[in-house]
Every structure is written in structure tokens, then in C-alpha cells.
Coordinates of C-alpha atoms in Angstrom, one line a residue:
M315 CA -3.5 -47.0 -7.9
K316 CA -2.4 -50.5 -7.1
S317 CA -0.6 -51.1 -10.4
H318 CA 1.4 -47.9 -10.0
I319 CA 2.6 -48.4 -6.4
K320 CA 3.9 -51.9 -6.9
I321 CA 7.5 -50.9 -7.0
S322 CA 10.3 -51.0 -4.4
V323 CA 8.9 -48.3 -2.1
L324 CA 12.1 -47.9 -0.2
A325 CA 14.0 -47.0 -3.4
L326 CA 14.4 -43.7 -5.1
L327 CA 14.3 -44.5 -8.8
A328 CA 17.0 -43.3 -11.1
M329 CA 17.0 -39.6 -10.7
L330 CA 18.5 -37.4 -13.4
A331 CA 19.2 -33.7 -13.8
S332 CA 15.9 -31.9 -14.1
C333 CA 16.7 -28.3 -15.0
K334 CA 19.7 -28.5 -17.4
G335 CA 23.0 -27.6 -15.7
N336 CA 21.4 -25.8 -12.8
L337 CA 19.9 -28.8 -11.0
E338 CA 22.5 -31.5 -11.3
E339 CA 22.4 -34.7 -9.3
S340 CA 24.1 -38.0 -9.2
P341 CA 22.0 -40.9 -10.6
Y342 CA 20.8 -43.5 -8.1
S343 CA 19.2 -46.8 -8.6
S344 CA 17.5 -48.9 -5.9
L345 CA 19.1 -47.2 -2.9
S346 CA 17.6 -47.6 0.6
K347 CA 16.4 -44.4 2.3
E348 CA 19.2 -44.9 4.9
V349 CA 21.7 -44.4 2.1
V350 CA 19.9 -41.7 0.2
F351 CA 19.1 -39.6 3.3
K352 CA 22.5 -40.1 5.0
D353 CA 23.5 -36.5 4.6
E354 CA 22.2 -33.2 3.2
D355 CA 23.6 -33.8 -0.2
G356 CA 21.5 -37.0 -0.5
L357 CA 18.5 -35.0 0.7
N358 CA 19.2 -32.4 -2.0
Q359 CA 19.5 -35.0 -4.7
A360 CA 16.2 -36.7 -3.6
T361 CA 14.5 -33.4 -3.7
I362 CA 15.7 -32.6 -7.2
G363 CA 14.3 -36.1 -8.0
I364 CA 10.8 -34.8 -7.4
Y365 CA 11.4 -32.1 -10.1
H366 CA 12.6 -34.8 -12.4
A367 CA 9.3 -36.7 -11.9
Y368 CA 7.6 -33.8 -13.7
T369 CA 9.8 -34.3 -16.8
A370 CA 10.7 -38.0 -16.7
P371 CA 11.1 -39.8 -20.1
D372 CA 7.6 -41.2 -20.3
F373 CA 6.7 -37.8 -21.7
G374 CA 3.5 -38.6 -23.7
D375 CA 1.3 -37.5 -20.8
I376 CA 2.6 -33.9 -21.1
S377 CA 0.9 -33.8 -24.5
N378 CA -2.1 -35.4 -22.9
R379 CA -2.2 -32.8 -20.1
F380 CA -2.0 -30.1 -22.9
N381 CA -5.0 -31.7 -24.5
L382 CA -7.0 -32.0 -21.3
T383 CA -6.4 -28.3 -20.3
E384 CA -6.3 -26.6 -23.7
S385 CA -8.9 -28.3 -25.9
G386 CA -12.7 -28.5 -25.4
H387 CA -13.7 -24.9 -26.0
R388 CA -14.9 -22.6 -28.7
Y389 CA -11.5 -21.9 -30.3
A390 CA -10.1 -25.5 -30.2
T391 CA -10.1 -27.5 -33.4
A392 CA -8.2 -30.2 -35.4
G393 CA -4.6 -29.9 -36.3
I394 CA -3.0 -30.4 -39.7
L395 CA -2.8 -34.2 -39.4
G396 CA -6.3 -34.5 -37.9
S397 CA -7.3 -34.4 -34.3
G398 CA -4.7 -35.9 -32.0
A399 CA -6.7 -34.0 -29.3
D400 CA -9.8 -36.1 -30.3
P401 CA -11.9 -37.0 -28.4
Y402 CA -11.1 -34.3 -25.8
Y403 CA -11.7 -31.3 -28.0
R404 CA -15.2 -32.4 -29.0
F405 CA -16.2 -33.9 -25.5
G406 CA -16.3 -37.5 -26.9
H407 CA -14.0 -38.9 -24.2
N408 CA -14.9 -41.6 -21.7
A409 CA -13.3 -43.2 -18.6
T410 CA -11.1 -45.4 -20.8
S411 CA -9.6 -42.6 -22.9
P412 CA -5.8 -43.0 -22.5
A413 CA -5.0 -39.4 -21.5
F414 CA -6.6 -39.8 -18.1
E415 CA -4.6 -42.8 -17.0
S416 CA -1.3 -41.3 -18.1
V417 CA -1.8 -37.9 -16.4
W418 CA -3.1 -39.5 -13.3
S419 CA -0.1 -41.9 -13.1
R420 CA 2.4 -39.0 -13.5
F421 CA 1.0 -36.9 -10.7
Y422 CA 0.8 -39.8 -8.2
K423 CA 4.4 -40.7 -9.0
I424 CA 5.3 -37.1 -8.1
I425 CA 3.3 -37.4 -4.9
F426 CA 5.0 -40.7 -4.0
R427 CA 8.4 -39.1 -4.4
A428 CA 7.4 -36.0 -2.5
N429 CA 6.0 -38.1 0.4
T430 CA 9.3 -40.0 0.6
V431 CA 11.3 -36.8 0.9
I432 CA 8.9 -35.2 3.4
A433 CA 9.0 -38.3 5.7
N434 CA 12.7 -38.8 5.6
A435 CA 14.3 -35.3 5.2
K436 CA 15.2 -34.9 8.8
L437 CA 17.2 -38.1 8.8
A438 CA 19.7 -36.3 6.7
V439 CA 20.5 -33.5 9.2
P440 CA 20.4 -35.1 12.7
G441 CA 20.5 -32.6 15.5
E442 CA 19.8 -29.8 13.0
E443 CA 16.2 -30.7 11.9
E444 CA 15.3 -27.1 10.9
E445 CA 17.9 -27.4 8.1
A446 CA 15.5 -29.9 6.5
D447 CA 12.7 -27.5 6.3
P448 CA 13.5 -25.8 3.0
Y449 CA 13.7 -29.2 1.3
I450 CA 10.5 -30.3 2.9
A451 CA 9.0 -27.0 1.7
E452 CA 10.0 -27.8 -1.9
A453 CA 8.6 -31.2 -1.7
R454 CA 5.3 -29.9 -0.3
F455 CA 5.0 -27.3 -3.0
L456 CA 5.6 -29.9 -5.7
R457 CA 3.1 -32.3 -4.0
A458 CA 0.5 -29.5 -3.8
Y459 CA 1.0 -28.6 -7.4
A460 CA 0.3 -32.2 -8.4
Y461 CA -2.8 -32.3 -6.3
F462 CA -4.0 -28.9 -7.6
H463 CA -4.0 -30.4 -11.1
L464 CA -5.7 -33.6 -10.0
V465 CA -8.5 -31.9 -8.1
R466 CA -9.2 -29.6 -11.1
L467 CA -9.1 -32.4 -13.6
F468 CA -11.0 -35.1 -11.6
G469 CA -12.5 -33.5 -8.5
G470 CA -11.9 -35.2 -5.1
V471 CA -9.1 -37.7 -5.4
P472 CA -7.3 -40.1 -3.0
L473 CA -5.4 -37.9 -0.6
I474 CA -2.2 -39.7 0.3
L475 CA 0.0 -37.5 2.5
D476 CA 2.1 -40.2 4.2
E477 CA 5.0 -42.3 2.8
I478 CA 4.1 -45.7 1.6
K479 CA 6.7 -48.0 3.1
S480 CA 5.6 -51.3 1.9
L481 CA 2.8 -53.1 0.1
K482 CA 1.2 -53.7 3.5
D483 CA 0.1 -50.0 3.6
E484 CA -3.1 -50.9 2.0
A485 CA -5.0 -48.0 3.6
L486 CA -2.8 -45.7 1.6
I487 CA -2.5 -47.8 -1.5
F488 CA -6.3 -48.3 -1.7
A489 CA -7.3 -44.9 -0.4
P490 CA -10.8 -43.8 -1.1
R491 CA -11.6 -40.5 -2.7
S492 CA -11.4 -37.4 -0.5
T493 CA -13.7 -34.5 -1.0
D494 CA -12.8 -31.5 -3.1
V495 CA -12.6 -29.4 0.1
A496 CA -10.2 -31.9 1.8
V497 CA -7.9 -31.9 -1.2
Y498 CA -7.9 -28.0 -1.3
D499 CA -7.3 -27.9 2.4
A500 CA -4.2 -30.1 2.0
I501 CA -3.0 -28.0 -0.9
L502 CA -3.3 -24.8 1.1
A503 CA -1.5 -26.3 4.0
D504 CA 1.4 -27.5 1.8
L505 CA 1.7 -24.1 0.0
T506 CA 1.5 -22.1 3.2
F507 CA 4.4 -24.2 4.7
A508 CA 6.3 -23.7 1.5
E509 CA 5.8 -19.9 1.5
A510 CA 7.1 -19.7 5.1
N511 CA 10.1 -21.9 4.5
L512 CA 11.5 -21.1 1.1
P513 CA 13.8 -18.3 0.1
D514 CA 12.2 -15.2 -1.5
S515 CA 13.9 -16.0 -4.8
R516 CA 16.5 -18.3 -6.4
G517 CA 19.6 -17.7 -8.4
G518 CA 22.8 -19.2 -9.5
A519 CA 23.0 -22.9 -9.2
E520 CA 19.5 -22.9 -7.6
L521 CA 17.8 -21.1 -10.5
G522 CA 14.7 -23.1 -11.5
R523 CA 13.8 -24.4 -8.0
V524 CA 10.7 -23.0 -6.4
S525 CA 10.8 -20.0 -4.1
A526 CA 8.5 -18.2 -1.6
G527 CA 7.5 -16.0 -4.6
T528 CA 6.5 -19.2 -6.5
A529 CA 4.5 -20.4 -3.5
K530 CA 2.7 -17.0 -3.1
A531 CA 1.8 -17.0 -6.7
M532 CA 0.4 -20.5 -6.5
L533 CA -1.5 -19.7 -3.3
G534 CA -3.1 -16.8 -5.1
K535 CA -4.1 -19.1 -8.0
V536 CA -5.6 -21.7 -5.6
Y537 CA -7.6 -19.0 -3.8
L538 CA -8.9 -17.7 -7.1
Q539 CA -9.9 -21.3 -8.2
M540 CA -11.7 -21.9 -4.9
A541 CA -13.6 -18.6 -5.3
G542 CA -15.2 -20.0 -8.4
R543 CA -16.9 -23.3 -9.2
P544 CA -17.3 -25.9 -7.9
L545 CA -16.6 -24.6 -4.4
N546 CA -17.9 -21.0 -4.9
R547 CA -16.1 -19.7 -1.9
T548 CA -16.2 -16.1 -3.0
E549 CA -14.5 -14.9 0.2
N550 CA -11.4 -16.3 -1.4
Y551 CA -11.3 -13.4 -3.9
Q552 CA -10.1 -11.2 -1.2
K553 CA -7.5 -13.8 -0.1
A554 CA -6.3 -13.9 -3.6
V555 CA -5.9 -10.1 -3.6
D556 CA -4.0 -10.2 -0.3
M557 CA -1.6 -12.8 -1.5
L558 CA -1.0 -11.7 -5.1
S559 CA -0.6 -8.1 -4.0
Q560 CA 2.6 -9.1 -2.2
L561 CA 4.2 -9.9 -5.6
V562 CA 3.2 -6.8 -7.6
G563 CA 4.8 -3.4 -7.6
P564 CA 8.5 -2.3 -8.0
E565 CA 9.6 -3.3 -4.5
N566 CA 7.8 -6.6 -4.4
E567 CA 9.0 -7.6 -7.9
E568 CA 12.6 -6.8 -6.9
K569 CA 12.2 -8.7 -3.7
F570 CA 10.9 -11.9 -5.4
D571 CA 12.8 -11.4 -8.6
F572 CA 9.9 -11.2 -11.0
E573 CA 9.2 -8.9 -13.9
L574 CA 7.4 -8.5 -17.2
L575 CA 10.0 -8.8 -19.9
P576 CA 10.0 -5.9 -22.4
D577 CA 9.6 -8.3 -25.4
F578 CA 6.9 -11.0 -25.4
T579 CA 8.8 -13.4 -27.7
D580 CA 12.0 -13.2 -25.6
V581 CA 10.2 -15.0 -22.8
F582 CA 10.2 -18.2 -24.8
S583 CA 13.8 -18.1 -26.2
L584 CA 16.0 -21.1 -25.4
D585 CA 18.8 -18.6 -24.6
N586 CA 16.6 -17.0 -21.9
E587 CA 15.0 -20.0 -20.1
R588 CA 14.0 -19.5 -16.4
N589 CA 14.1 -15.7 -16.9
R590 CA 12.5 -13.3 -14.4
E591 CA 9.0 -13.6 -16.0
I592 CA 9.0 -17.3 -15.3
V593 CA 7.2 -18.1 -12.0
L594 CA 7.3 -21.9 -12.5
S595 CA 8.8 -24.1 -15.2
F596 CA 10.3 -27.6 -15.5
G597 CA 13.5 -28.2 -17.5
Y598 CA 13.7 -30.4 -20.5
F599 CA 17.1 -31.1 -22.2
I600 CA 18.6 -33.6 -24.6
N601 CA 21.3 -36.0 -23.4
S602 CA 22.2 -39.7 -23.6
S603 CA 19.9 -40.6 -20.6
Q604 CA 17.0 -38.5 -21.8
P605 CA 16.9 -38.4 -25.6
N606 CA 13.3 -37.5 -26.0
G607 CA 13.3 -34.0 -24.4
S608 CA 10.0 -32.1 -24.7
I609 CA 7.3 -33.5 -27.0
L610 CA 5.2 -30.3 -27.3
P611 CA 6.9 -28.6 -30.2
F612 CA 6.6 -31.8 -32.2
N613 CA 2.9 -32.2 -31.4
L614 CA 2.0 -28.5 -31.8
F615 CA 4.1 -26.9 -34.5
P616 CA 2.9 -27.0 -38.1
S617 CA 4.9 -29.5 -40.2
G618 CA 8.0 -27.9 -41.6
L619 CA 8.1 -24.9 -39.2
V620 CA 11.6 -25.9 -37.9
N621 CA 12.4 -29.5 -38.9
G622 CA 9.9 -30.8 -41.5
D623 CA 8.5 -33.7 -39.6
E624 CA 6.4 -32.1 -36.9
Q625 CA 3.0 -33.7 -36.5
T626 CA 0.5 -31.1 -35.6
N627 CA -2.4 -32.6 -33.6
Y628 CA -4.0 -29.5 -32.2
G629 CA -5.4 -26.4 -33.9
L630 CA -6.9 -23.1 -33.0
T631 CA -9.8 -21.6 -35.1
Y632 CA -9.4 -18.5 -37.2
S633 CA -11.8 -16.7 -34.9
F634 CA -9.2 -17.0 -32.2
Y635 CA -6.6 -15.4 -34.4
Q636 CA -9.1 -12.6 -35.1
L637 CA -9.3 -11.8 -31.3
F638 CA -5.9 -10.1 -31.5
E639 CA -5.4 -6.6 -32.8
K640 CA -3.0 -6.3 -35.8
T641 CA -0.4 -4.6 -33.7
D642 CA -0.5 -7.3 -30.9
Q643 CA 2.9 -9.0 -30.8
R644 CA 1.3 -12.1 -29.4
R645 CA -0.9 -12.8 -32.4
D646 CA 1.7 -14.2 -34.9
F647 CA 3.7 -15.9 -32.1
T648 CA 0.8 -17.7 -30.3
T649 CA -0.4 -18.8 -33.7
V650 CA 1.4 -19.5 -37.0
P651 CA -0.6 -17.9 -39.8
R652 CA 2.3 -18.3 -42.3
Y653 CA 5.8 -19.7 -42.4
T654 CA 8.5 -20.9 -44.7
F655 CA 8.7 -24.7 -45.0
Q656 CA 11.9 -26.4 -43.7
G657 CA 13.2 -29.9 -43.9
T658 CA 12.6 -32.7 -46.4
A659 CA 9.8 -32.3 -49.0
R660 CA 6.5 -33.8 -47.8
A661 CA 2.7 -33.3 -48.0
G662 CA 3.0 -31.3 -51.3
A663 CA 5.6 -28.8 -49.9
E664 CA 9.3 -28.4 -50.6
P665 CA 12.0 -26.6 -48.6
G666 CA 11.5 -22.8 -49.0
D667 CA 7.8 -23.0 -49.9
S668 CA 5.6 -20.4 -48.3
I669 CA 2.8 -22.0 -46.3
I670 CA -0.2 -19.8 -45.6
Y671 CA -3.4 -20.4 -43.6
N672 CA -6.5 -19.9 -45.7
P673 CA -9.5 -19.4 -43.4
T674 CA -12.0 -19.9 -46.2
L675 CA -10.7 -23.4 -47.0
G676 CA -9.9 -24.1 -43.3
N677 CA -6.4 -25.4 -44.4
Y678 CA -2.9 -24.2 -44.9
V679 CA -2.1 -23.7 -48.6
V680 CA 1.3 -24.1 -50.4
K681 CA 1.6 -20.7 -52.1
R682 CA 3.7 -22.2 -55.0
T683 CA 1.0 -24.6 -56.1
N684 CA -2.1 -23.1 -54.4
A685 CA -2.9 -26.6 -53.2
S686 CA -4.0 -27.5 -49.7
F687 CA -1.1 -28.5 -47.5
A688 CA -1.3 -32.1 -46.2
H689 CA -5.1 -32.5 -46.3
D690 CA -8.0 -31.1 -48.1
D691 CA -10.6 -33.7 -46.9
F692 CA -11.4 -31.9 -43.6
K693 CA -10.9 -28.5 -42.1
Y694 CA -8.2 -27.9 -39.6
G695 CA -7.0 -24.9 -37.6
I696 CA -4.0 -22.6 -37.3
A697 CA -1.2 -24.3 -35.5
Y698 CA -0.1 -23.2 -32.0
G699 CA 3.4 -21.7 -32.0
K700 CA 4.1 -20.1 -28.6
L701 CA 7.4 -22.0 -28.1
A702 CA 11.0 -21.4 -29.1
R703 CA 11.0 -22.0 -32.8
V704 CA 14.4 -23.7 -32.9
A705 CA 15.2 -27.0 -34.5
R706 CA 15.6 -30.0 -32.2
P707 CA 19.2 -30.8 -31.3
A708 CA 21.2 -33.1 -33.6
G709 CA 20.8 -36.7 -32.8
S710 CA 17.7 -36.3 -30.7
A711 CA 14.5 -38.3 -31.3
V712 CA 12.0 -36.7 -33.8
Q713 CA 10.0 -35.7 -30.7
G714 CA 13.0 -34.3 -28.8
Y715 CA 13.3 -30.6 -28.2
S716 CA 15.2 -28.8 -25.4
T717 CA 12.2 -26.6 -24.6
D718 CA 11.4 -26.1 -20.9
L719 CA 7.8 -26.6 -19.8
I720 CA 6.5 -23.2 -18.7
E721 CA 3.7 -23.7 -16.1
M722 CA 3.2 -20.1 -14.8
R723 CA 4.4 -16.7 -15.9
F724 CA 4.3 -13.3 -14.2
P725 CA 1.5 -12.0 -16.5
D726 CA -0.7 -14.7 -15.0
V727 CA 0.0 -13.1 -11.6
L728 CA -1.0 -9.7 -12.9
L729 CA -4.2 -11.0 -14.6
M730 CA -5.2 -13.1 -11.5
L731 CA -4.8 -10.0 -9.3
A732 CA -6.8 -8.0 -11.7
E733 CA -9.6 -10.6 -11.7
A734 CA -9.7 -10.9 -7.9
L735 CA -9.7 -7.1 -7.5
N736 CA -12.5 -6.7 -10.0
E737 CA -14.6 -9.4 -8.3
T738 CA -14.1 -7.5 -5.0
G739 CA -15.5 -4.3 -6.6
K740 CA -12.1 -2.6 -7.2
S741 CA -12.3 -2.4 -11.0
A742 CA -10.3 0.8 -11.1
Q743 CA -7.4 -1.0 -9.5
A744 CA -7.7 -3.9 -11.9
L745 CA -7.6 -1.8 -15.1
P746 CA -3.8 -0.8 -15.0
L747 CA -2.8 -4.4 -14.4
V748 CA -4.6 -5.6 -17.5
N749 CA -3.2 -2.6 -19.5
R750 CA 0.3 -3.4 -18.3
V751 CA 0.0 -6.8 -19.9
R752 CA -1.5 -5.3 -23.1
A753 CA 1.1 -2.6 -23.3
R754 CA 3.9 -5.0 -23.4
A755 CA 2.1 -6.8 -26.2
K756 CA 1.7 -3.6 -28.1
A757 CA -2.1 -3.9 -27.8
S758 CA -4.2 -0.8 -27.3
A759 CA -5.2 0.2 -23.7
L760 CA -8.6 -0.7 -22.3
R761 CA -10.9 1.9 -20.9
A762 CA -12.5 1.8 -17.5
G763 CA -15.8 -0.1 -17.3
T764 CA -18.3 -1.8 -15.0
V765 CA -17.4 -4.8 -13.1
A766 CA -19.2 -6.9 -15.7
E767 CA -17.3 -5.2 -18.5
M768 CA -14.0 -5.6 -16.8
R769 CA -14.8 -9.3 -16.1
A770 CA -15.3 -9.9 -19.8
A771 CA -12.1 -8.0 -20.6
I772 CA -10.0 -9.9 -18.1
R773 CA -11.3 -13.2 -19.3
R774 CA -10.5 -12.3 -22.9
E775 CA -7.1 -11.1 -21.9
R776 CA -6.3 -14.4 -20.2
R777 CA -6.9 -16.2 -23.4
L778 CA -4.8 -13.8 -25.5
E779 CA -1.9 -13.9 -23.1
L780 CA -2.0 -17.4 -21.6
S781 CA -3.5 -19.7 -24.3
G782 CA -1.6 -23.0 -24.4
E783 CA -0.2 -22.7 -20.9
F784 CA -2.4 -25.2 -19.1
N785 CA -5.1 -22.7 -18.1
T786 CA -8.0 -22.5 -20.5
V787 CA -10.2 -25.4 -19.4
Y788 CA -9.5 -24.7 -15.7
D789 CA -10.6 -21.1 -16.3
I790 CA -13.7 -22.2 -18.1
R791 CA -14.7 -24.6 -15.4
R792 CA -14.2 -22.2 -12.5
W793 CA -16.0 -19.4 -14.4
G794 CA -18.9 -21.7 -15.0
T795 CA -18.9 -20.9 -18.8
L796 CA -18.6 -24.4 -20.3
K797 CA -22.2 -24.4 -21.6
E798 CA -21.6 -21.1 -23.3
E799 CA -18.4 -22.4 -24.8
I800 CA -20.1 -25.5 -26.3
A801 CA -22.9 -23.4 -27.6
A802 CA -20.4 -21.2 -29.5
M803 CA -18.8 -24.2 -31.2
T804 CA -19.8 -25.2 -34.7
E805 CA -19.8 -28.6 -36.4
D806 CA -17.4 -27.6 -39.1
Q807 CA -14.6 -27.2 -36.5
I808 CA -15.1 -30.9 -35.6
V809 CA -13.6 -33.7 -37.7
D810 CA -16.7 -35.7 -39.0
N811 CA -18.9 -32.9 -37.7
I812 CA -19.7 -34.8 -34.5
L813 CA -20.2 -32.5 -31.5
I814 CA -21.4 -33.7 -28.1
P815 CA -24.0 -31.5 -26.6
Y816 CA -23.5 -29.9 -23.1
S817 CA -24.1 -32.1 -20.1
E818 CA -23.4 -31.4 -16.4
R819 CA -21.0 -34.3 -16.4
L820 CA -18.7 -32.5 -18.7
E821 CA -17.8 -30.1 -16.0
I822 CA -15.2 -32.6 -14.7
Y823 CA -13.3 -35.5 -16.2
P824 CA -13.9 -39.2 -15.4
I825 CA -11.6 -41.1 -13.0
P826 CA -9.5 -43.4 -15.2
Q827 CA -11.3 -46.7 -15.4
S828 CA -8.0 -48.5 -14.8
Q829 CA -7.9 -46.9 -11.4
I830 CA -11.5 -47.8 -10.6
D831 CA -10.7 -51.4 -11.5
A832 CA -7.5 -51.5 -9.4
N833 CA -8.8 -49.8 -6.3
P834 CA -12.2 -51.1 -4.9
N835 CA -12.5 -48.0 -2.7
L836 CA -12.7 -45.6 -5.7
Q837 CA -16.0 -44.3 -7.0
Q838 CA -16.5 -42.8 -10.4
N839 CA -17.7 -39.2 -11.0
Q840 CA -21.4 -38.8 -11.6
G841 CA -22.5 -39.4 -15.1
W842 CA -19.4 -41.3 -16.2

């Protein structure tokens, strides 16, 4: 990490509003910690700066994180313009593939900022140190979430829990890898502190900041992950039940301000961001200091869905579309089987043309001409569409949309609790939780079944409900089903028909080679 920590370690870099109007802060540049942490307002601004690190303008790694967590399975394929997700969706990556470095760098920047707040928070409230605890709790949650991504992506990583004060702190800068267990222990410690020191919920000017409810949900997710591979600590299924049960039910949902919205598509509306179904999200917005906004609509929407110049680099197979019942409201919102072309004429389409996906050809087709849209020299998938389908703000960059990055929703809590209950032999209690999610989507109710049958149903439901929300690859890895996923893939869903066979090394990603080169104490994952 040497190259990413050679900055003024006593400075808080320019910190901008991270959740639209609700998390406003004054911009700073190169201020000492004595100035930044001189009072509680400075502490508040520094804490908000950690949130901003999740959405800072170097946004390309958000698209990379999407590729690393949502490609590489039986339903992932090329997008309209080819495979921007290549090589990750076909397992052709290596340690020098650029996504790894960008994602690694983002999370360690977040950890650096969090450590600075944690170490200095009490300076801001002398004589009333307990007043700093909620801010420390926020910082510890955000640090834990960064490490939770890192350990699931790369396995054991350097565990840096102290502030780096100068370049002389080589033991921290060149920290060796910790074990998976040590990283998870640190995550649990941070989240447990957050749960105990955060308010139950947030509202008003604090809407969008993490709460005790957010921490409980994340603890449940961590316990569920630890119960699966690679740790296989199955006793954590019950811990997940105990934690997630505290969030579910009328009284609990009222207490922690969570709910399942009546309409699935309303969850993603720009007019309804940070609604009660959102457990965790990070705000994107367009202004003079952050013209780029969120890149995901640009990289995911089919060209012409809202602007005309979207560049789809990810696709889902038609077999994924077929998993949904015809009545399921999620089907034609998660995917885009047909749409009316908007914007300037391109790729054989003109404004107003109907663009329809043809599964036989493996292409979208322009209805007016019956010609393949954009490409006919390779097969590509149906575009992902589970975001607000609103044109980008006037004057923004072509990649710039004011679309919040949703990291966890309440249906995830319900389905995690159902899974944990089922794995502890309580299938009957799991069933109504799954059916609650399906009923909202207007899908038919499931019937009671064995533990194995419920396991398959819950796993299927997680794909239908949560696809594209930074879960799919993590789920596959903890379930131990990657070999099965690769076996279900076909060559025709891969550009150039090149499919890498299953290998044990594919269960984890390689440490970025740039980090191996910079830190002599880092060791590469086996097989990479």
C-alpha cells in the first residue's frame, strides 16, 4: 500500500457533501488534525468525510466492484457493447487486472479516513469524551464495511486499525496480511461497538447516516458469511438468527425504521431515495465539485434507455429472465427486455424506435428494421435495469447520474433471516419471510418443504430480489457452489467462446500485483 499512503497523513483531504442535502459539510484542504478536531462540528465534518470516501469522484472502481461481485456466474454474460466485465465474467482475470487495484485502493482510503476519526474524535469534546462515541461508532461501522468487502474479495488482508501519523509508521504502511479470522474478529468488534453506540434510526438532517439498525443488519450478514465458506463456522447461523430477529416484526421495524415498501419499483425512485427499505446506501449527486455522479446507469443501461449514449458493458442471460414468473414485478425492472429508444440516432436505431431482446439471436433487435441493434457479430445479454430510469441531469458528464448507491435493503434482512432459520432446522419459520418478499413482488407463494428444498428456494429468491446489489459472487462463494455455477455456463455466453474451467484458486481473487510489488510483506493468494 506504499503508493497509496504517501500523502499528508495529518491532513483530511477535500471533503464534500456525501448524501445530497442531508449530509452537508464545509470543504477542507490540508488542515491539521488540531484544526479539524477542535470542536464537535469539525468532528462531524470529518466523520461525513468517511462517507464521502465511498463516493469520491474517482468513481470507476464502483463499476469495477459491480463486476467483481455480480459477474462470474451462470447468468452473467456480455453487454451490448461487448464485455466490459471481461475478464471477470469468464474467470480470465489475473493479479494485474485493473479492477483489483482500484477496489483495493478505495477501501484502504476509507480505512485511512476512519482510523483518523477514531484516533482523534475525543480531541473534539474535551471533558465530555462520551460525546465522541457516536462518531467513533460511525467510523468503526464504515471501517468494518470496507474490511468486510476486502476479506470476501481477497481473503486475509493487512489489518490496519491505528492511525498512520507519518511515513515513519512502516509497521502499518507495510503491514503483512492478517488471517481471515483476524479480519472477521476486527469486523465484529467494530460492528458490535457501532450497534451499542448508534441511535436506533436516523431522520431529518441525519437521514442517510448509519444507525444501530444498520449495524445489526450488517452483523447478521457477517455472521451468515462466517457460517459458510471459507470459515464454515456453522454456529454462526444461530447468531445470525438472534441478531436479524431483532429487526423483523412490526415493533422492531417501527423501532429501527425499516419496512418493505408496497411497490418494488418505488424503492429505486430518485424522489424516494433513503426510504425506509434502504438499510445502507451512499449518496451520489451532480454539482460543480462532483460532475460525474454515479457511473452505474451509464455502464449498465441499454443504449438509448434514457439518454441515447449509455454504454452497456454487462449483460444477463435470457435464462435469468426466465426465472421470474410473468406476474413478478421484478422481472421487467431488474432486466430490460424491451424499451423505446431515446436520444440521438445511433447503432441503427432512431428516437422512438422499439428495441426488443431476441433470445434466439442473442441480441436486441430494432423492430422497425428487424436488424440487430449495435452488434450482430457476437451474442450479448439482456441489460440490467434495476435503477431509476431517469435521464442524467443537464450539464453533467455522460457518465453522471444522481443515483444513490444502494448497498443493502430490508428484503436482504428478511432473506438472510430466512436462510439462517432454515439452516438451524426452522424451515417453517423461514417460509413466511420468503413469501413476504415474493408477495410484494406479486410472485406466487412458496409451499413448505424440506430444509434442502427451502435452501434452494431461498438461494433462488436472493437472485431474483437482490441481483446487481453487490451480493451474487459473495453468496456463491459462501455457499460453495462456484464449481456448479461454472459447470452451468455455456461457451456461447462468452465472447470468443473462451471459458476458463473451474479451479480452486477461483474461490478468491488475487491480491493486486501492484500491492505485492509495493509491500514486501504481502504474499499472494495460492494459485495466483
